[in-house]
Amino acid sequence: MVRQRRPSTAAEANALASGIRLRIIRLTLSDALTNKELADRLGKDPATTLHHVRKLVDTGFLEPQPPRKGARGAKEIPYLSTGLFRDLSNAGQSQVGEAMLEAYLAEIAELDIADVDQTAGVLRLGKAQQEELMRRMMELAEEFRERPVDPDAEPVAIYIATYPAK
């Protein structure tokens, strides 16, 4: 069963309308990372990353964790995703959809394409069948998300999209 989602608020949709912020959320799903660690992973300067981190904290997508000492003894604050994005429906939010595609393309660009398992095709489906297909794909993703985490498993990202084949 796919979890019930609520429409995102304007502030939440605005926070999600950035490929960089979506990548920060994904990077902090299972590991708490500091602003510097996020900047390094994203290839961005720490000031830019901090701007995005603050917006995600302010809107409830990230939560600061207890401070820790960095390599040089300075206090660092790691951040962890709250998982809030999973509870939101962004239907009709084209800016969020564009950011999701931007984040996907940025992540894929960092990989060897041979490491991407992908398929494409065209189906002839009515509106009800399209909705059923998406619902079932989301249910399957949710089922796997709810399974116990294997600490030795590698994280795997998925991107699911349907679009008119013209």
JSON list of C-alpha atoms in Angstrom, two decimals:
[
{"chain": "A", "resi": 1, "resn": "MET", "atom": "CA", "xyz": [0.00, 0.00, 0.00]},
{"chain": "A", "resi": 2, "resn": "VAL", "atom": "CA", "xyz": [1.41, 3.38, -0.99]},
{"chain": "A", "resi": 3, "resn": "ARG", "atom": "CA", "xyz": [1.50, 5.75, 1.97]},
{"chain": "A", "resi": 4, "resn": "GLN", "atom": "CA", "xyz": [-0.96, 8.60, 1.96]},
{"chain": "A", "resi": 5, "resn": "ARG", "atom": "CA", "xyz": [0.67, 11.79, 0.83]},
{"chain": "A", "resi": 6, "resn": "ARG", "atom": "CA", "xyz": [-0.40, 15.34, 1.47]},
{"chain": "A", "resi": 7, "resn": "PRO", "atom": "CA", "xyz": [0.08, 18.27, -0.89]},
{"chain": "A", "resi": 8, "resn": "SER", "atom": "CA", "xyz": [3.27, 20.17, -0.18]},
{"chain": "A", "resi": 9, "resn": "THR", "atom": "CA", "xyz": [3.01, 23.68, 1.16]},
{"chain": "A", "resi": 10, "resn": "ALA", "atom": "CA", "xyz": [4.31, 26.52, -0.99]},
{"chain": "A", "resi": 11, "resn": "ALA", "atom": "CA", "xyz": [7.47, 26.70, 1.16]},
{"chain": "A", "resi": 12, "resn": "GLU", "atom": "CA", "xyz": [8.03, 22.94, 0.90]},
{"chain": "A", "resi": 13, "resn": "ALA", "atom": "CA", "xyz": [7.53, 22.94, -2.87]},
{"chain": "A", "resi": 14, "resn": "ASN", "atom": "CA", "xyz": [9.91, 25.89, -3.16]},
{"chain": "A", "resi": 15, "resn": "ALA", "atom": "CA", "xyz": [12.54, 24.03, -1.12]},
{"chain": "A", "resi": 16, "resn": "LEU", "atom": "CA", "xyz": [12.17, 20.95, -3.34]},
{"chain": "A", "resi": 17, "resn": "ALA", "atom": "CA", "xyz": [12.39, 23.01, -6.55]},
{"chain": "A", "resi": 18, "resn": "SER", "atom": "CA", "xyz": [16.19, 22.69, -6.62]},
{"chain": "A", "resi": 19, "resn": "GLY", "atom": "CA", "xyz": [18.21, 19.80, -7.97]},
{"chain": "A", "resi": 20, "resn": "ILE", "atom": "CA", "xyz": [20.99, 20.53, -5.47]},
{"chain": "A", "resi": 21, "resn": "ARG", "atom": "CA", "xyz": [18.58, 20.42, -2.52]},
{"chain": "A", "resi": 22, "resn": "LEU", "atom": "CA", "xyz": [17.10, 17.14, -3.75]},
{"chain": "A", "resi": 23, "resn": "ARG", "atom": "CA", "xyz": [20.60, 15.70, -3.97]},
{"chain": "A", "resi": 24, "resn": "ILE", "atom": "CA", "xyz": [21.35, 16.91, -0.41]},
{"chain": "A", "resi": 25, "resn": "ILE", "atom": "CA", "xyz": [18.21, 15.15, 0.81]},
{"chain": "A", "resi": 26, "resn": "ARG", "atom": "CA", "xyz": [19.24, 11.96, -0.96]},
{"chain": "A", "resi": 27, "resn": "LEU", "atom": "CA", "xyz": [22.83, 12.12, 0.35]},
{"chain": "A", "resi": 28, "resn": "THR", "atom": "CA", "xyz": [21.60, 12.49, 3.93]},
{"chain": "A", "resi": 29, "resn": "LEU", "atom": "CA", "xyz": [18.95, 9.75, 3.87]},
{"chain": "A", "resi": 30, "resn": "SER", "atom": "CA", "xyz": [21.09, 7.27, 5.77]},
{"chain": "A", "resi": 31, "resn": "ASP", "atom": "CA", "xyz": [24.26, 9.16, 6.67]},
{"chain": "A", "resi": 32, "resn": "ALA", "atom": "CA", "xyz": [24.46, 12.41, 8.61]},
{"chain": "A", "resi": 33, "resn": "LEU", "atom": "CA", "xyz": [26.79, 14.73, 6.70]},
{"chain": "A", "resi": 34, "resn": "THR", "atom": "CA", "xyz": [28.26, 18.11, 7.55]},
{"chain": "A", "resi": 35, "resn": "ASN", "atom": "CA", "xyz": [27.99, 21.10, 5.27]},
{"chain": "A", "resi": 36, "resn": "LYS", "atom": "CA", "xyz": [31.63, 20.63, 4.22]},
{"chain": "A", "resi": 37, "resn": "GLU", "atom": "CA", "xyz": [31.07, 16.94, 3.45]},
{"chain": "A", "resi": 38, "resn": "LEU", "atom": "CA", "xyz": [28.01, 17.85, 1.37]},
{"chain": "A", "resi": 39, "resn": "ALA", "atom": "CA", "xyz": [29.93, 20.57, -0.48]},
{"chain": "A", "resi": 40, "resn": "ASP", "atom": "CA", "xyz": [32.75, 18.12, -1.27]},
{"chain": "A", "resi": 41, "resn": "ARG", "atom": "CA", "xyz": [30.33, 15.47, -2.55]},
{"chain": "A", "resi": 42, "resn": "LEU", "atom": "CA", "xyz": [28.42, 17.97, -4.68]},
{"chain": "A", "resi": 43, "resn": "GLY", "atom": "CA", "xyz": [31.50, 19.79, -5.98]},
{"chain": "A", "resi": 44, "resn": "LYS", "atom": "CA", "xyz": [30.13, 23.09, -4.65]},
{"chain": "A", "resi": 45, "resn": "ASP", "atom": "CA", "xyz": [31.60, 25.70, -2.35]},
{"chain": "A", "resi": 46, "resn": "PRO", "atom": "CA", "xyz": [30.52, 25.41, 1.33]},
{"chain": "A", "resi": 47, "resn": "ALA", "atom": "CA", "xyz": [28.77, 28.82, 1.34]},
{"chain": "A", "resi": 48, "resn": "THR", "atom": "CA", "xyz": [26.46, 27.79, -1.50]},
{"chain": "A", "resi": 49, "resn": "THR", "atom": "CA", "xyz": [25.77, 24.44, 0.13]},
{"chain": "A", "resi": 50, "resn": "LEU", "atom": "CA", "xyz": [25.05, 26.09, 3.48]},
{"chain": "A", "resi": 51, "resn": "HIS", "atom": "CA", "xyz": [22.39, 28.27, 1.84]},
{"chain": "A", "resi": 52, "resn": "HIS", "atom": "CA", "xyz": [20.63, 25.10, 0.60]},
{"chain": "A", "resi": 53, "resn": "VAL", "atom": "CA", "xyz": [21.10, 23.26, 3.89]},
{"chain": "A", "resi": 54, "resn": "ARG", "atom": "CA", "xyz": [19.52, 26.13, 5.83]},
{"chain": "A", "resi": 55, "resn": "LYS", "atom": "CA", "xyz": [16.51, 26.19, 3.51]},
{"chain": "A", "resi": 56, "resn": "LEU", "atom": "CA", "xyz": [16.05, 22.44, 3.98]},
{"chain": "A", "resi": 57, "resn": "VAL", "atom": "CA", "xyz": [16.35, 22.75, 7.76]},
{"chain": "A", "resi": 58, "resn": "ASP", "atom": "CA", "xyz": [13.88, 25.65, 7.83]},
{"chain": "A", "resi": 59, "resn": "THR", "atom": "CA", "xyz": [11.29, 23.63, 5.90]},
{"chain": "A", "resi": 60, "resn": "GLY", "atom": "CA", "xyz": [11.76, 20.40, 7.86]},
{"chain": "A", "resi": 61, "resn": "PHE", "atom": "CA", "xyz": [13.56, 18.29, 5.25]},
{"chain": "A", "resi": 62, "resn": "LEU", "atom": "CA", "xyz": [16.85, 18.15, 7.20]},
{"chain": "A", "resi": 63, "resn": "GLU", "atom": "CA", "xyz": [17.47, 17.92, 10.91]},
{"chain": "A", "resi": 64, "resn": "PRO", "atom": "CA", "xyz": [20.71, 18.97, 12.59]},
{"chain": "A", "resi": 65, "resn": "GLN", "atom": "CA", "xyz": [22.34, 16.20, 14.59]},
{"chain": "A", "resi": 66, "resn": "PRO", "atom": "CA", "xyz": [24.46, 16.59, 17.72]},
{"chain": "A", "resi": 67, "resn": "PRO", "atom": "CA", "xyz": [27.65, 18.55, 16.97]},
{"chain": "A", "resi": 68, "resn": "ARG", "atom": "CA", "xyz": [30.89, 16.63, 16.60]},
{"chain": "A", "resi": 69, "resn": "LYS", "atom": "CA", "xyz": [34.57, 17.54, 16.41]},
{"chain": "A", "resi": 70, "resn": "GLY", "atom": "CA", "xyz": [36.05, 17.78, 12.94]},
{"chain": "A", "resi": 71, "resn": "ALA", "atom": "CA", "xyz": [39.52, 16.68, 11.83]},
{"chain": "A", "resi": 72, "resn": "ARG", "atom": "CA", "xyz": [41.03, 19.96, 13.09]},
{"chain": "A", "resi": 73, "resn": "GLY", "atom": "CA", "xyz": [39.02, 20.04, 16.30]},
{"chain": "A", "resi": 74, "resn": "ALA", "atom": "CA", "xyz": [36.40, 22.51, 15.09]},
{"chain": "A", "resi": 75, "resn": "LYS", "atom": "CA", "xyz": [32.75, 21.95, 15.92]},
{"chain": "A", "resi": 76, "resn": "GLU", "atom": "CA", "xyz": [30.83, 20.52, 12.96]},
{"chain": "A", "resi": 77, "resn": "ILE", "atom": "CA", "xyz": [27.09, 19.98, 12.68]},
{"chain": "A", "resi": 78, "resn": "PRO", "atom": "CA", "xyz": [26.00, 16.96, 10.66]},
{"chain": "A", "resi": 79, "resn": "TYR", "atom": "CA", "xyz": [22.56, 16.93, 9.03]},
{"chain": "A", "resi": 80, "resn": "LEU", "atom": "CA", "xyz": [20.21, 14.02, 8.42]},
{"chain": "A", "resi": 81, "resn": "SER", "atom": "CA", "xyz": [17.16, 13.84, 6.17]},
{"chain": "A", "resi": 82, "resn": "THR", "atom": "CA", "xyz": [13.87, 13.65, 8.04]},
{"chain": "A", "resi": 83, "resn": "GLY", "atom": "CA", "xyz": [12.19, 11.68, 5.23]},
{"chain": "A", "resi": 84, "resn": "LEU", "atom": "CA", "xyz": [9.50, 14.38, 4.98]},
{"chain": "A", "resi": 85, "resn": "PHE", "atom": "CA", "xyz": [9.70, 14.39, 1.17]},
{"chain": "A", "resi": 86, "resn": "ARG", "atom": "CA", "xyz": [8.21, 10.87, 1.16]},
{"chain": "A", "resi": 87, "resn": "ASP", "atom": "CA", "xyz": [5.02, 12.20, 2.75]},
{"chain": "A", "resi": 88, "resn": "LEU", "atom": "CA", "xyz": [4.41, 14.88, 0.14]},
{"chain": "A", "resi": 89, "resn": "SER", "atom": "CA", "xyz": [2.60, 14.90, -3.15]},
{"chain": "A", "resi": 90, "resn": "ASN", "atom": "CA", "xyz": [3.95, 17.41, -5.59]},
{"chain": "A", "resi": 91, "resn": "ALA", "atom": "CA", "xyz": [1.39, 16.77, -8.30]},
{"chain": "A", "resi": 92, "resn": "GLY", "atom": "CA", "xyz": [1.10, 19.82, -10.49]},
{"chain": "A", "resi": 93, "resn": "GLN", "atom": "CA", "xyz": [4.38, 21.30, -9.18]},
{"chain": "A", "resi": 94, "resn": "SER", "atom": "CA", "xyz": [6.32, 21.55, -12.44]},
{"chain": "A", "resi": 95, "resn": "GLN", "atom": "CA", "xyz": [9.30, 23.24, -10.70]},
{"chain": "A", "resi": 96, "resn": "VAL", "atom": "CA", "xyz": [9.69, 20.22, -8.41]},
{"chain": "A", "resi": 97, "resn": "GLY", "atom": "CA", "xyz": [9.48, 17.88, -11.41]},
{"chain": "A", "resi": 98, "resn": "GLU", "atom": "CA", "xyz": [12.16, 19.87, -13.21]},
{"chain": "A", "resi": 99, "resn": "ALA", "atom": "CA", "xyz": [14.38, 19.74, -10.11]},
{"chain": "A", "resi": 100, "resn": "MET", "atom": "CA", "xyz": [13.94, 15.97, -9.87]},
{"chain": "A", "resi": 101, "resn": "LEU", "atom": "CA", "xyz": [15.06, 15.59, -13.47]},
{"chain": "A", "resi": 102, "resn": "GLU", "atom": "CA", "xyz": [17.98, 17.98, -12.86]},
{"chain": "A", "resi": 103, "resn": "ALA", "atom": "CA", "xyz": [19.10, 15.95, -9.83]},
{"chain": "A", "resi": 104, "resn": "TYR", "atom": "CA", "xyz": [18.79, 12.68, -11.75]},
{"chain": "A", "resi": 105, "resn": "LEU", "atom": "CA", "xyz": [20.82, 13.97, -14.70]},
{"chain": "A", "resi": 106, "resn": "ALA", "atom": "CA", "xyz": [23.52, 15.40, -12.40]},
{"chain": "A", "resi": 107, "resn": "GLU", "atom": "CA", "xyz": [23.85, 12.08, -10.58]},
{"chain": "A", "resi": 108, "resn": "ILE", "atom": "CA", "xyz": [23.95, 10.07, -13.80]},
{"chain": "A", "resi": 109, "resn": "ALA", "atom": "CA", "xyz": [26.59, 12.42, -15.26]},
{"chain": "A", "resi": 110, "resn": "GLU", "atom": "CA", "xyz": [28.92, 11.48, -12.38]},
{"chain": "A", "resi": 111, "resn": "LEU", "atom": "CA", "xyz": [28.69, 7.76, -13.21]},
{"chain": "A", "resi": 112, "resn": "ASP", "atom": "CA", "xyz": [30.09, 5.45, -15.82]},
{"chain": "A", "resi": 113, "resn": "ILE", "atom": "CA", "xyz": [26.99, 4.86, -17.97]},
{"chain": "A", "resi": 114, "resn": "ALA", "atom": "CA", "xyz": [27.77, 1.14, -17.84]},
{"chain": "A", "resi": 115, "resn": "ASP", "atom": "CA", "xyz": [26.81, 1.30, -14.14]},
{"chain": "A", "resi": 116, "resn": "VAL", "atom": "CA", "xyz": [23.28, 2.49, -14.98]},
{"chain": "A", "resi": 117, "resn": "ASP", "atom": "CA", "xyz": [20.73, -0.31, -15.44]},
{"chain": "A", "resi": 118, "resn": "GLN", "atom": "CA", "xyz": [18.02, 1.22, -17.58]},
{"chain": "A", "resi": 119, "resn": "THR", "atom": "CA", "xyz": [15.26, 0.33, -19.94]},
{"chain": "A", "resi": 120, "resn": "ALA", "atom": "CA", "xyz": [12.82, 2.27, -22.07]},
{"chain": "A", "resi": 121, "resn": "GLY", "atom": "CA", "xyz": [9.73, 1.41, -23.99]},
{"chain": "A", "resi": 122, "resn": "VAL", "atom": "CA", "xyz": [6.32, 2.54, -25.05]},
{"chain": "A", "resi": 123, "resn": "LEU", "atom": "CA", "xyz": [3.03, 1.17, -23.80]},
{"chain": "A", "resi": 124, "resn": "ARG", "atom": "CA", "xyz": [-0.45, 2.05, -25.03]},
{"chain": "A", "resi": 125, "resn": "LEU", "atom": "CA", "xyz": [-2.37, 2.73, -21.84]},
{"chain": "A", "resi": 126, "resn": "GLY", "atom": "CA", "xyz": [-5.54, 4.57, -21.03]},
{"chain": "A", "resi": 127, "resn": "LYS", "atom": "CA", "xyz": [-5.56, 7.13, -18.22]},
{"chain": "A", "resi": 128, "resn": "ALA", "atom": "CA", "xyz": [-6.76, 4.57, -15.63]},
{"chain": "A", "resi": 129, "resn": "GLN", "atom": "CA", "xyz": [-4.06, 2.10, -16.70]},
{"chain": "A", "resi": 130, "resn": "GLN", "atom": "CA", "xyz": [-1.38, 4.82, -16.52]},
{"chain": "A", "resi": 131, "resn": "GLU", "atom": "CA", "xyz": [-2.49, 5.66, -12.98]},
{"chain": "A", "resi": 132, "resn": "GLU", "atom": "CA", "xyz": [-2.46, 1.96, -12.04]},
{"chain": "A", "resi": 133, "resn": "LEU", "atom": "CA", "xyz": [1.05, 1.51, -13.48]},
{"chain": "A", "resi": 134, "resn": "MET", "atom": "CA", "xyz": [2.43, 4.46, -11.50]},
{"chain": "A", "resi": 135, "resn": "ARG", "atom": "CA", "xyz": [0.60, 3.39, -8.32]},
{"chain": "A", "resi": 136, "resn": "ARG", "atom": "CA", "xyz": [1.98, -0.16, -8.59]},
{"chain": "A", "resi": 137, "resn": "MET", "atom": "CA", "xyz": [5.53, 1.10, -9.24]},
{"chain": "A", "resi": 138, "resn": "MET", "atom": "CA", "xyz": [5.26, 3.35, -6.18]},
{"chain": "A", "resi": 139, "resn": "GLU", "atom": "CA", "xyz": [3.89, 0.47, -4.10]},
{"chain": "A", "resi": 140, "resn": "LEU", "atom": "CA", "xyz": [6.83, -1.71, -5.12]},
{"chain": "A", "resi": 141, "resn": "ALA", "atom": "CA", "xyz": [9.33, 1.04, -4.26]},
{"chain": "A", "resi": 142, "resn": "GLU", "atom": "CA", "xyz": [7.57, 1.57, -0.90]},
{"chain": "A", "resi": 143, "resn": "GLU", "atom": "CA", "xyz": [7.67, -2.18, -0.18]},
{"chain": "A", "resi": 144, "resn": "PHE", "atom": "CA", "xyz": [11.43, -2.27, -0.69]},
{"chain": "A", "resi": 145, "resn": "ARG", "atom": "CA", "xyz": [11.89, 0.95, 1.33]},
{"chain": "A", "resi": 146, "resn": "GLU", "atom": "CA", "xyz": [10.10, -0.61, 4.31]},
{"chain": "A", "resi": 147, "resn": "ARG", "atom": "CA", "xyz": [12.25, -3.76, 4.37]},
{"chain": "A", "resi": 148, "resn": "PRO", "atom": "CA", "xyz": [14.94, -4.01, 7.04]},
{"chain": "A", "resi": 149, "resn": "VAL", "atom": "CA", "xyz": [18.12, -2.26, 5.94]},
{"chain": "A", "resi": 150, "resn": "ASP", "atom": "CA", "xyz": [21.04, -4.54, 5.11]},
{"chain": "A", "resi": 151, "resn": "PRO", "atom": "CA", "xyz": [24.05, -2.70, 6.58]},
{"chain": "A", "resi": 152, "resn": "ASP", "atom": "CA", "xyz": [26.31, -4.18, 3.87]},
{"chain": "A", "resi": 153, "resn": "ALA", "atom": "CA", "xyz": [24.06, -3.15, 0.98]},
{"chain": "A", "resi": 154, "resn": "GLU", "atom": "CA", "xyz": [25.00, -0.40, -1.44]},
{"chain": "A", "resi": 155, "resn": "PRO", "atom": "CA", "xyz": [22.52, 2.48, -1.78]},
{"chain": "A", "resi": 156, "resn": "VAL", "atom": "CA", "xyz": [20.63, 2.37, -5.07]},
{"chain": "A", "resi": 157, "resn": "ALA", "atom": "CA", "xyz": [18.76, 5.35, -6.50]},
{"chain": "A", "resi": 158, "resn": "ILE", "atom": "CA", "xyz": [15.70, 5.00, -8.69]},
{"chain": "A", "resi": 159, "resn": "TYR", "atom": "CA", "xyz": [14.03, 7.48, -10.99]},
{"chain": "A", "resi": 160, "resn": "ILE", "atom": "CA", "xyz": [10.57, 6.61, -12.28]},
{"chain": "A", "resi": 161, "resn": "ALA", "atom": "CA", "xyz": [8.84, 8.65, -14.96]},
{"chain": "A", "resi": 162, "resn": "THR", "atom": "CA", "xyz": [6.05, 8.25, -17.42]},
{"chain": "A", "resi": 163, "resn": "TYR", "atom": "CA", "xyz": [5.59, 10.73, -20.23]},
{"chain": "A", "resi": 164, "resn": "PRO", "atom": "CA", "xyz": [3.76, 11.02, -23.55]},
{"chain": "A", "resi": 165, "resn": "ALA", "atom": "CA", "xyz": [5.61, 9.18, -26.32]},
{"chain": "A", "resi": 166, "resn": "LYS", "atom": "CA", "xyz": [5.36, 11.48, -29.33]}
]
